[in-house]
XYZ file of C-alpha atoms in Angstrom:
107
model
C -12.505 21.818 3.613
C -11.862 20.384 0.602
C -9.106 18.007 -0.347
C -5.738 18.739 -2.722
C -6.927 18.317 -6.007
C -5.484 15.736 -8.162
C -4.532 13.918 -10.246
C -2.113 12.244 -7.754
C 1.325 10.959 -8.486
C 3.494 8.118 -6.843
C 6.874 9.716 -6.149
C 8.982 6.305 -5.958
C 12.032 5.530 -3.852
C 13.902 5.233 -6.958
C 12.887 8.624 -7.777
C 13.682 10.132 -4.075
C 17.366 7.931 -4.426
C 18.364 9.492 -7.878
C 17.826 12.812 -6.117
C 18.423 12.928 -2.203
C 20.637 9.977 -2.408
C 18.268 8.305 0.114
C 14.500 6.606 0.337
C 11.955 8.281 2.805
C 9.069 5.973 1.575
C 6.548 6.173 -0.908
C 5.272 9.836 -1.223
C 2.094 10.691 -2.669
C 2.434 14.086 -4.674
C 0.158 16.729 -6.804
C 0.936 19.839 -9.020
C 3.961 18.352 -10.566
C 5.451 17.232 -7.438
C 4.894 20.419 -5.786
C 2.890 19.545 -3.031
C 2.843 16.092 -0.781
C -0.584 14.361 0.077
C 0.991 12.010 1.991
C 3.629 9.292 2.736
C 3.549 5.627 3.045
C 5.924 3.518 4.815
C 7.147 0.087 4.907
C 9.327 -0.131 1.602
C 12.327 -1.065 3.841
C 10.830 -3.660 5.424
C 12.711 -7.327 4.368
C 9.231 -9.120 4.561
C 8.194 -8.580 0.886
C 4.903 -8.702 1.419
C 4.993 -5.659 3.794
C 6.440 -3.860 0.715
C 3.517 -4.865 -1.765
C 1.262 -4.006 0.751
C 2.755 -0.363 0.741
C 2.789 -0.312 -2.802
C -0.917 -1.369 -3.496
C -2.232 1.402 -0.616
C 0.324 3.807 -2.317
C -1.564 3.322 -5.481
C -4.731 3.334 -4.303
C -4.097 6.484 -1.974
C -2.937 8.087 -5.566
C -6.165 7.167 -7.651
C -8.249 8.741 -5.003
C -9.369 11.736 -6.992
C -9.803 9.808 -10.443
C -11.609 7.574 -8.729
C -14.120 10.635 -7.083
C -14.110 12.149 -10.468
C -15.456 9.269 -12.096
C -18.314 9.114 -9.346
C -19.309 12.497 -9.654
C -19.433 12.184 -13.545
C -21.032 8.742 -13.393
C -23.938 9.986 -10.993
C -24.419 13.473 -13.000
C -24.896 11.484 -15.853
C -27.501 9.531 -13.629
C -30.081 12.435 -12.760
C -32.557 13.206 -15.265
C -33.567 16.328 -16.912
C -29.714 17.431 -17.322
C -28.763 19.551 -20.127
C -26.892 16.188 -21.466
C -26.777 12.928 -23.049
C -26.991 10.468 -20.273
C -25.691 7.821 -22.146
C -22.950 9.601 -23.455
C -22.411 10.979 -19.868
C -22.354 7.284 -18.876
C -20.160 5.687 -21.347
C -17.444 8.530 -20.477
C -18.141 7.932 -16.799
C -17.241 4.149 -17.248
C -14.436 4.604 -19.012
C -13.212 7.014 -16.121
C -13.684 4.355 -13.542
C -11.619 2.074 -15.866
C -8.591 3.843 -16.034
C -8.725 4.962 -12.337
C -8.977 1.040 -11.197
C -5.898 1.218 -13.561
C -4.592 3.109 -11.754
C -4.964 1.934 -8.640
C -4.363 -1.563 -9.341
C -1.591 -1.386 -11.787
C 2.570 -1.013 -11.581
């Protein structure tokens, strides 16, 4: 079975407000908000900290498939004898992995 492919969105409460007039969480979404990977809870909690904690694994959750993509280019670009410049390969692989720890890490 293979998983929904990405990339993967954050769908915020601010978002869900301006549009059902209410918060459900933090939804996870692909294909232009067509189709929900997932929800995470806990952005109603008053501890604060319960609410960053949603956030980060929100992001995280999101960055999934950048972050697989930029494994699978990073190790193709490992194996010898490929049609390809490994360094090259490399290089774009790392650059990959860069902007999906962006992702993940970042507001």
């Amino acid at each position: 079975m293979k998983h929904t492919p990405g990339p993967w969105d954050i769908w915020t409460d601010r978002e869900q407000n301006e549009i059902y007039g209410k918060a459900i969480g933090i939804n996870i979404v692909a294909d232009n908000h067509r189709t929900s990977v997932g929800t995470i809870h806990g952005m109603r909690s008053n501890d604060k900290s319960v609410r960053e904690i949603a956030a980060a694994n929100a992001r995280l959750i999101a960055a999934a498939p950048d972050l697989l993509a930029a494994c699978d280019e990073l190790l193709e670009g490992m194996i010898p004898g490929e049609k390809h410049n490994t360094a090259n390969v490399t290089l774009y692989a790392i650059g990959m992995i860069r902007e999906a720890i962006r992702k993940a890490t970042t507001l």
